[in-house]
Amino acid sequence: MNREIKIMGSALGPRMVVNGREVDYFCGTSYYTLHGDPRVKEAACEATRRYGMGPATLMASPPLLEVVRRVVEFFGVESAQYIVSGYLGNMLLAQALSDEYDVVLVDAASHYSVFDGLHSTGKRVVPFQHLDVDSFSQQLRSNIQPSQAPLVMTDGVFPVTGAIAPLKDYVNVLARYEHWLLCVDDSHAVGVIGEKGQGSLEHWGIQGDNCYLAGTLSKAFGGLGGIIPGSQQLMCKISRNVKIPDGASPPSTAAAAASAMGLKILSEHPEMRRLLWKNVAYMRAGLRQLGIKVEESPIPIISLSSLPKVDLKWVQKRLEEEGLLVAYVPPLGYSDAPNKESLRIAIFSTHSQHQLDLLLDALGRLL
Ligand SMILES: Cc1ncc(COP(=O)(O)O)c(C=O)c1O
């Protein structure tokens, strides 16, 4: 994103120091602000004191093993892969499964990491229009023979707009193929949606050993690194077809310990998810009361665009002057950013009602 870099002056939180000044913070992706949680910070410090920065390849430190154990538990799967970044997760999945699909259908506004990952496989990639089931269906019909196996890739939740991909509709369309695969970049969905916080597949009630997700611990879970939860069989395919786990250093000990603690906290406190949904519902309802069209959705990303005669850059600056930080996204400024400017508001479980009211009041005056 063509963005102005701001400088942190404190640990991340709903109220924090940015550019030398305390602000109410409505940006980013740490939806429970676990990155600044004292338990997460202490876990990272303690692990570093004990194990240093990490194993420098070819060894597993206990915090790394702990992440895998907790991911297995959180997602109710047989096993998991933990790698240095979520960005690499889509590449890992696309390569691991490369023997099993012929052509890829991809939402045209999927994250950069999805396209980079697909590019590495050398397979034919056919984009369909963003979130458009008709375009998906038409591209599938025109490009894939009944005897071929399509792989479908998309973000489960899109990072700028917060749109949820209509995965159930895609699956219904795919039913006419004997073999198909679905891989979801669920970076913004894991820990947030689904009955148990397992992400967009759980949200849509989609199960099956042909449906996969790549997630991250760098957002809702307050840590760092990519995760691929799945079966033992998937792990075998990863070790057979993918070089990343052997060829790249694992996440640092501090990142692993922080991630394991984030997973533990979120597993033990499902009420945090309910609190997040409550804050999201409150903010969305408040915006609707201001006359702004905002969808009913559990996603803690609210995108404001299409406001006639409103200069959103100006609004973002005035909000910042009042100590309220939201993100300005220029047209096409990120993988799924609309072709017009927008404001991206991130809602946290830790925002107080007073903070949400302050933002609503300011938006009511400025929009
Ligand atoms: C949709 C999506 N996928 C993948 C990533 C990369 O995740 P990570 O920061 O863990 O590398 C991001 C990061 O912002 C993202 O928004």
Short mmCIF file of C-alpha atoms and ligand atoms in Angstrom, two decimals:
data_model
loop_
_atom_site.label_atom_id
_atom_site.label_comp_id
_atom_site.label_asym_id
_atom_site.label_seq_id
_atom_site.Cartn_x
_atom_site.Cartn_y
_atom_site.Cartn_z
CA MET A 1 0.00 0.00 0.00
CA ASN A 2 1.25 3.45 -0.85
CA ARG A 3 1.20 4.34 2.82
CA GLU A 4 2.55 6.83 5.24
CA ILE A 5 4.62 4.93 7.80
CA LYS A 6 3.74 5.76 11.38
CA ILE A 7 6.07 5.04 14.28
CA MET A 8 4.98 3.00 17.32
CA GLY A 9 5.86 4.57 20.65
CA SER A 10 4.35 1.87 22.87
CA ALA A 11 3.10 -1.71 22.71
CA LEU A 12 0.08 -2.17 20.48
CA GLY A 13 -3.28 -1.54 22.10
CA PRO A 14 -6.66 0.14 21.65
CA ARG A 15 -5.01 3.21 23.10
CA MET A 16 -1.35 3.53 22.29
CA VAL A 17 1.43 5.96 21.42
CA VAL A 18 1.87 6.61 17.70
CA ASN A 19 4.19 9.29 16.28
CA GLY A 20 4.93 10.43 19.83
CA ARG A 21 1.29 10.95 20.81
CA GLU A 22 -1.33 8.85 22.60
CA VAL A 23 -4.22 7.95 20.28
CA ASP A 24 -7.28 5.75 20.03
CA TYR A 25 -6.06 3.14 17.59
CA PHE A 26 -8.37 1.68 14.90
CA CYS A 27 -5.81 0.30 12.43
CA GLY A 28 -4.09 -2.95 11.64
CA THR A 29 -5.03 -6.55 12.21
CA SER A 30 -4.44 -7.40 15.87
CA TYR A 31 -8.15 -7.82 16.47
CA TYR A 32 -7.74 -8.70 20.18
CA THR A 33 -4.62 -6.50 20.58
CA LEU A 34 -2.83 -9.60 21.82
CA HIS A 35 0.42 -8.28 20.36
CA GLY A 36 0.52 -5.87 23.29
CA ASP A 37 -0.94 -8.21 25.92
CA PRO A 38 1.38 -8.50 28.97
CA ARG A 39 1.13 -12.34 28.93
CA VAL A 40 2.18 -12.47 25.27
CA LYS A 41 5.05 -10.03 25.82
CA GLU A 42 6.26 -11.95 28.86
CA ALA A 43 6.09 -15.30 27.00
CA ALA A 44 8.32 -13.86 24.26
CA CYS A 45 10.82 -12.45 26.80
CA GLU A 46 10.94 -15.64 28.89
CA ALA A 47 11.48 -17.86 25.83
CA THR A 48 14.24 -15.57 24.58
CA ARG A 49 15.98 -15.57 27.96
CA ARG A 50 15.86 -19.36 27.99
CA TYR A 51 16.50 -20.36 24.36
CA GLY A 52 17.93 -17.20 22.77
CA MET A 53 16.73 -16.18 19.32
CA GLY A 54 16.12 -19.72 18.14
CA PRO A 55 17.60 -22.94 16.84
CA ALA A 56 19.31 -21.55 13.70
CA THR A 57 17.72 -24.34 11.62
CA LEU A 58 17.71 -28.12 12.00
CA MET A 59 16.41 -28.21 15.53
CA ALA A 60 13.05 -27.56 17.11
CA SER A 61 12.82 -25.41 20.20
CA PRO A 62 10.04 -26.20 22.70
CA PRO A 63 8.10 -23.00 21.83
CA LEU A 64 7.99 -24.09 18.16
CA LEU A 65 6.61 -27.49 19.17
CA GLU A 66 4.14 -25.77 21.48
CA VAL A 67 2.76 -23.72 18.59
CA VAL A 68 2.15 -26.86 16.54
CA ARG A 69 0.48 -28.57 19.51
CA ARG A 70 -1.80 -25.59 20.11
CA VAL A 71 -2.68 -25.16 16.40
CA VAL A 72 -3.63 -28.86 16.27
CA GLU A 73 -5.85 -28.38 19.31
CA PHE A 74 -7.38 -25.08 18.15
CA PHE A 75 -8.28 -26.36 14.68
CA GLY A 76 -9.12 -29.96 15.72
CA VAL A 77 -6.73 -31.44 13.14
CA GLU A 78 -4.11 -34.20 13.13
CA SER A 79 -1.10 -32.01 12.52
CA ALA A 80 0.16 -28.58 11.46
CA GLN A 81 3.03 -26.80 9.77
CA TYR A 82 4.39 -23.59 11.31
CA ILE A 83 6.50 -21.35 9.06
CA VAL A 84 8.08 -17.95 9.28
CA SER A 85 5.30 -15.99 7.61
CA GLY A 86 1.69 -16.23 6.51
CA TYR A 87 2.79 -14.84 3.16
CA LEU A 88 4.54 -18.12 2.37
CA GLY A 89 1.58 -20.26 3.45
CA ASN A 90 -0.27 -19.96 0.14
CA MET A 91 2.86 -20.92 -1.78
CA LEU A 92 3.35 -23.88 0.52
CA LEU A 93 -0.21 -25.15 -0.02
CA ALA A 94 -0.16 -24.59 -3.81
CA GLN A 95 3.13 -26.48 -4.11
CA ALA A 96 2.19 -29.27 -1.69
CA LEU A 97 -0.95 -30.10 -3.69
CA SER A 98 0.49 -29.49 -7.16
CA ASP A 99 0.12 -33.14 -8.26
CA GLU A 100 -3.62 -32.95 -7.68
CA TYR A 101 -4.91 -30.10 -9.84
CA ASP A 102 -4.64 -29.01 -13.47
CA VAL A 103 -5.83 -25.39 -13.59
CA VAL A 104 -6.31 -22.74 -10.91
CA LEU A 105 -9.29 -20.44 -10.59
CA VAL A 106 -8.50 -17.45 -8.42
CA ASP A 107 -10.44 -14.43 -7.19
CA ALA A 108 -8.83 -11.54 -9.08
CA ALA A 109 -8.46 -9.49 -5.88
CA SER A 110 -6.80 -12.23 -3.83
CA HIS A 111 -3.83 -11.31 -1.71
CA TYR A 112 -0.42 -10.81 -3.36
CA SER A 113 0.82 -13.92 -1.58
CA VAL A 114 -1.82 -16.06 -3.34
CA PHE A 115 -0.62 -14.93 -6.78
CA ASP A 116 3.06 -15.24 -5.84
CA GLY A 117 2.41 -18.72 -4.47
CA LEU A 118 0.52 -19.81 -7.58
CA HIS A 119 3.17 -18.35 -9.86
CA SER A 120 5.75 -20.66 -8.27
CA THR A 121 3.81 -23.75 -9.40
CA GLY A 122 3.90 -22.94 -13.14
CA LYS A 123 0.22 -24.00 -13.44
CA ARG A 124 -2.30 -22.12 -15.57
CA VAL A 125 -4.06 -19.48 -13.47
CA VAL A 126 -7.50 -18.17 -14.49
CA PRO A 127 -8.79 -15.16 -12.51
CA PHE A 128 -12.50 -14.62 -11.96
CA GLN A 129 -14.13 -11.33 -10.99
CA HIS A 130 -13.84 -10.42 -7.34
CA LEU A 131 -16.50 -12.21 -5.21
CA ASP A 132 -18.57 -12.88 -8.35
CA VAL A 133 -20.14 -16.35 -8.40
CA ASP A 134 -21.40 -15.93 -11.99
CA SER A 135 -17.94 -15.04 -13.23
CA PHE A 136 -16.52 -17.96 -11.24
CA SER A 137 -19.02 -20.35 -12.78
CA GLN A 138 -18.43 -19.04 -16.28
CA GLN A 139 -14.62 -19.19 -16.02
CA LEU A 140 -14.86 -22.70 -14.66
CA ARG A 141 -17.06 -23.82 -17.55
CA SER A 142 -14.91 -22.13 -20.20
CA ASN A 143 -11.50 -23.21 -18.94
CA ILE A 144 -11.83 -26.58 -17.28
CA GLN A 145 -12.85 -29.85 -18.92
CA PRO A 146 -15.02 -32.23 -16.88
CA SER A 147 -12.06 -34.63 -16.72
CA GLN A 148 -9.75 -31.98 -15.22
CA ALA A 149 -9.34 -31.05 -11.56
CA PRO A 150 -9.62 -27.35 -10.69
CA LEU A 151 -7.99 -25.71 -7.68
CA VAL A 152 -9.86 -22.67 -6.37
CA MET A 153 -7.95 -20.07 -4.38
CA THR A 154 -9.22 -16.94 -2.67
CA ASP A 155 -8.88 -14.96 0.52
CA GLY A 156 -11.50 -16.16 3.02
CA VAL A 157 -11.84 -12.60 4.33
CA PHE A 158 -10.41 -9.72 2.30
CA PRO A 159 -7.97 -7.48 4.16
CA VAL A 160 -9.09 -3.98 3.14
CA THR A 161 -12.84 -4.32 2.63
CA GLY A 162 -13.51 -7.12 5.12
CA ALA A 163 -15.66 -8.91 2.51
CA ILE A 164 -16.25 -12.60 3.17
CA ALA A 165 -15.72 -14.82 0.10
CA PRO A 166 -18.91 -16.75 -0.85
CA LEU A 167 -17.18 -20.10 -0.41
CA LYS A 168 -20.41 -22.08 -0.12
CA ASP A 169 -21.55 -20.83 -3.52
CA TYR A 170 -18.20 -21.77 -5.07
CA VAL A 171 -18.47 -25.25 -3.57
CA ASN A 172 -22.00 -25.68 -4.96
CA VAL A 173 -20.77 -24.76 -8.43
CA LEU A 174 -17.81 -27.16 -8.09
CA ALA A 175 -20.13 -30.07 -7.38
CA ARG A 176 -20.27 -30.89 -11.09
CA TYR A 177 -16.55 -31.83 -11.05
CA GLU A 178 -15.40 -35.18 -9.75
CA HIS A 179 -12.12 -33.81 -8.37
CA TRP A 180 -11.59 -30.28 -7.13
CA LEU A 181 -9.62 -28.51 -4.41
CA LEU A 182 -10.28 -25.36 -2.41
CA CYS A 183 -7.45 -23.45 -0.70
CA VAL A 184 -8.29 -20.37 1.34
CA ASP A 185 -5.94 -17.64 2.52
CA ASP A 186 -7.60 -17.28 5.89
CA SER A 187 -5.21 -14.77 7.45
CA HIS A 188 -8.02 -12.42 8.52
CA ALA A 189 -10.55 -15.11 9.38
CA VAL A 190 -8.71 -17.48 11.73
CA GLY A 191 -9.34 -16.63 15.36
CA VAL A 192 -12.22 -14.38 14.29
CA ILE A 193 -15.06 -16.19 12.51
CA GLY A 194 -16.60 -19.63 12.81
CA GLU A 195 -18.18 -21.13 15.92
CA LYS A 196 -14.75 -22.03 17.32
CA GLY A 197 -12.82 -19.27 15.56
CA GLN A 198 -11.42 -21.71 12.99
CA GLY A 199 -12.04 -19.35 10.09
CA SER A 200 -14.06 -19.12 6.93
CA LEU A 201 -14.40 -22.85 6.17
CA GLU A 202 -15.96 -23.31 9.59
CA HIS A 203 -18.05 -20.14 9.08
CA TRP A 204 -19.59 -21.67 5.93
CA GLY A 205 -19.79 -25.22 7.35
CA ILE A 206 -17.42 -26.52 4.64
CA GLN A 207 -15.58 -29.73 5.47
CA GLY A 208 -13.71 -32.24 3.41
CA ASP A 209 -10.22 -33.52 2.78
CA ASN A 210 -10.10 -31.42 -0.43
CA CYS A 211 -10.56 -28.10 1.46
CA TYR A 212 -7.54 -26.40 3.01
CA LEU A 213 -6.61 -23.18 4.74
CA ALA A 214 -3.44 -21.19 5.16
CA GLY A 215 -3.55 -18.94 8.20
CA THR A 216 -1.34 -16.58 10.12
CA LEU A 217 -0.53 -16.08 13.77
CA SER A 218 0.52 -12.50 12.99
CA LYS A 219 -2.97 -11.02 13.22
CA ALA A 220 -5.74 -12.20 15.60
CA PHE A 221 -3.41 -14.45 17.63
CA GLY A 222 -0.94 -11.73 18.57
CA GLY A 223 2.19 -13.55 17.41
CA LEU A 224 3.99 -14.08 14.13
CA GLY A 225 4.24 -16.72 11.43
CA GLY A 226 2.18 -18.80 9.02
CA ILE A 227 0.23 -21.94 9.87
CA ILE A 228 -1.19 -24.77 7.79
CA PRO A 229 -3.45 -26.96 9.92
CA GLY A 230 -4.34 -30.32 8.35
CA SER A 231 -4.08 -34.07 8.14
CA GLN A 232 -0.96 -36.23 8.41
CA GLN A 233 -1.45 -36.90 4.72
CA LEU A 234 -1.18 -33.17 3.95
CA MET A 235 2.00 -32.96 6.04
CA CYS A 236 3.47 -35.83 3.96
CA LYS A 237 2.65 -33.93 0.76
CA ILE A 238 4.30 -30.83 2.20
CA SER A 239 7.50 -32.69 3.03
CA ARG A 240 7.48 -34.38 -0.37
CA ASN A 241 6.77 -31.34 -2.57
CA VAL A 242 7.78 -28.19 -0.69
CA LYS A 243 11.23 -26.82 0.13
CA ILE A 244 10.16 -24.00 2.49
CA PRO A 245 10.15 -25.98 5.80
CA ASP A 246 13.63 -27.38 5.17
CA GLY A 247 15.07 -24.41 3.31
CA ALA A 248 13.93 -21.50 5.51
CA SER A 249 14.66 -20.83 9.18
CA PRO A 250 11.67 -21.28 11.46
CA PRO A 251 10.10 -18.33 13.30
CA SER A 252 12.19 -16.96 16.17
CA THR A 253 11.74 -18.39 19.64
CA ALA A 254 10.17 -15.13 20.80
CA ALA A 255 7.66 -15.19 17.93
CA ALA A 256 6.82 -18.83 18.61
CA ALA A 257 6.36 -18.34 22.35
CA ALA A 258 4.22 -15.24 21.78
CA SER A 259 2.12 -17.12 19.20
CA ALA A 260 1.66 -20.11 21.50
CA MET A 261 0.52 -17.78 24.27
CA GLY A 262 -1.89 -15.98 21.93
CA LEU A 263 -3.36 -19.33 20.89
CA LYS A 264 -3.68 -20.39 24.54
CA ILE A 265 -5.40 -17.14 25.55
CA LEU A 266 -7.86 -17.22 22.67
CA SER A 267 -8.63 -20.93 23.22
CA GLU A 268 -9.24 -20.47 26.93
CA HIS A 269 -11.29 -17.30 26.54
CA PRO A 270 -13.97 -17.71 23.87
CA GLU A 271 -15.68 -14.71 25.42
CA MET A 272 -13.03 -12.55 23.72
CA ARG A 273 -14.54 -13.48 20.37
CA ARG A 274 -18.02 -12.63 21.62
CA LEU A 275 -16.72 -9.27 22.83
CA LEU A 276 -15.20 -8.62 19.41
CA TRP A 277 -18.48 -9.47 17.65
CA LYS A 278 -20.34 -7.20 20.11
CA ASN A 279 -18.03 -4.27 19.37
CA VAL A 280 -18.25 -4.94 15.62
CA ALA A 281 -22.07 -5.04 15.75
CA TYR A 282 -22.13 -1.82 17.83
CA MET A 283 -19.89 0.05 15.41
CA ARG A 284 -21.72 -1.18 12.32
CA ALA A 285 -25.12 -0.24 13.82
CA GLY A 286 -23.74 3.18 14.84
CA LEU A 287 -22.52 3.85 11.31
CA ARG A 288 -25.89 2.86 9.89
CA GLN A 289 -27.54 5.34 12.27
CA LEU A 290 -25.32 8.01 10.69
CA GLY A 291 -26.87 7.06 7.35
CA ILE A 292 -23.80 5.20 6.06
CA LYS A 293 -24.43 1.96 4.18
CA VAL A 294 -22.65 -0.74 6.18
CA GLU A 295 -23.33 -4.45 5.93
CA GLU A 296 -24.30 -6.70 8.82
CA SER A 297 -21.16 -8.81 9.24
CA PRO A 298 -19.03 -10.25 12.07
CA ILE A 299 -15.81 -9.04 10.43
CA PRO A 300 -13.85 -6.43 12.43
CA ILE A 301 -12.79 -4.57 9.28
CA ILE A 302 -15.14 -1.80 8.19
CA SER A 303 -14.45 -0.09 4.90
CA LEU A 304 -15.98 3.28 4.10
CA SER A 305 -16.01 4.31 0.48
CA SER A 306 -18.52 5.62 -2.04
CA LEU A 307 -19.40 8.63 0.07
CA PRO A 308 -20.37 11.30 -2.42
CA LYS A 309 -18.53 14.64 -2.12
CA VAL A 310 -16.42 13.52 0.85
CA ASP A 311 -12.63 13.82 0.71
CA LEU A 312 -11.64 10.77 2.75
CA LYS A 313 -7.99 11.80 3.02
CA TRP A 314 -9.16 15.04 4.65
CA VAL A 315 -11.46 13.07 6.99
CA GLN A 316 -8.60 10.76 8.01
CA LYS A 317 -6.36 13.77 8.79
CA ARG A 318 -9.07 15.52 10.86
CA LEU A 319 -9.68 12.28 12.79
CA GLU A 320 -5.95 11.98 13.43
CA GLU A 321 -5.87 15.54 14.77
CA GLU A 322 -8.61 14.50 17.22
CA GLY A 323 -6.47 11.52 18.30
CA LEU A 324 -8.47 8.89 16.38
CA LEU A 325 -6.34 6.78 14.06
CA VAL A 326 -7.97 4.98 11.10
CA ALA A 327 -6.28 3.96 7.85
CA TYR A 328 -6.67 5.83 4.58
CA VAL A 329 -6.44 3.48 1.58
CA PRO A 330 -5.86 5.08 -1.83
CA PRO A 331 -7.65 3.68 -4.89
CA LEU A 332 -6.17 0.24 -5.72
CA GLY A 333 -3.75 0.77 -2.82
CA TYR A 334 -3.72 -2.90 -1.77
CA SER A 335 -4.60 -6.29 -3.21
CA ASP A 336 -8.38 -5.93 -2.70
CA ALA A 337 -8.64 -2.15 -2.36
CA PRO A 338 -11.49 -0.74 -4.45
CA ASN A 339 -10.75 1.52 -7.39
CA LYS A 340 -11.70 4.51 -5.25
CA GLU A 341 -10.36 5.83 -1.99
CA SER A 342 -11.56 4.30 1.29
CA LEU A 343 -11.14 4.46 5.03
CA ARG A 344 -10.37 1.17 6.75
CA ILE A 345 -11.54 0.98 10.35
CA ALA A 346 -10.33 -1.94 12.46
CA ILE A 347 -12.41 -2.85 15.49
CA PHE A 348 -10.83 -4.61 18.47
CA SER A 349 -12.35 -6.64 21.30
CA THR A 350 -10.48 -4.29 23.64
CA HIS A 351 -12.02 -1.03 22.40
CA SER A 352 -14.26 0.48 25.06
CA GLN A 353 -17.74 1.65 24.15
CA HIS A 354 -16.51 5.17 24.90
CA GLN A 355 -13.83 4.83 22.21
CA LEU A 356 -16.35 3.53 19.67
CA ASP A 357 -18.66 6.45 20.54
CA LEU A 358 -15.83 8.95 20.11
CA LEU A 359 -15.15 7.65 16.61
CA LEU A 360 -18.85 7.56 15.69
CA ASP A 361 -19.31 11.12 16.97
CA ALA A 362 -16.33 12.38 14.96
CA LEU A 363 -17.44 10.58 11.80
CA GLY A 364 -20.95 12.01 12.26
CA ARG A 365 -19.47 15.53 12.23
CA LEU A 366 -16.93 15.00 9.45
CA LEU A 367 -18.79 12.91 6.87
C1 LIG B 1 -4.76 -11.74 3.14
C2 LIG B 1 -3.36 -11.83 3.66
N1 LIG B 1 -2.66 -12.95 3.42
C3 LIG B 1 -1.39 -13.10 3.86
C4 LIG B 1 -0.77 -12.09 4.59
C5 LIG B 1 0.63 -12.30 5.07
O1 LIG B 1 0.65 -12.72 6.42
P1 LIG B 1 1.96 -12.55 7.30
O2 LIG B 1 1.98 -11.13 7.75
O3 LIG B 1 1.80 -13.52 8.42
O4 LIG B 1 3.13 -12.87 6.44
C6 LIG B 1 -1.45 -10.90 4.83
C7 LIG B 1 -0.75 -9.83 5.57
O5 LIG B 1 -1.08 -8.76 5.79
C8 LIG B 1 -2.78 -10.76 4.36
O6 LIG B 1 -3.48 -9.63 4.56
#
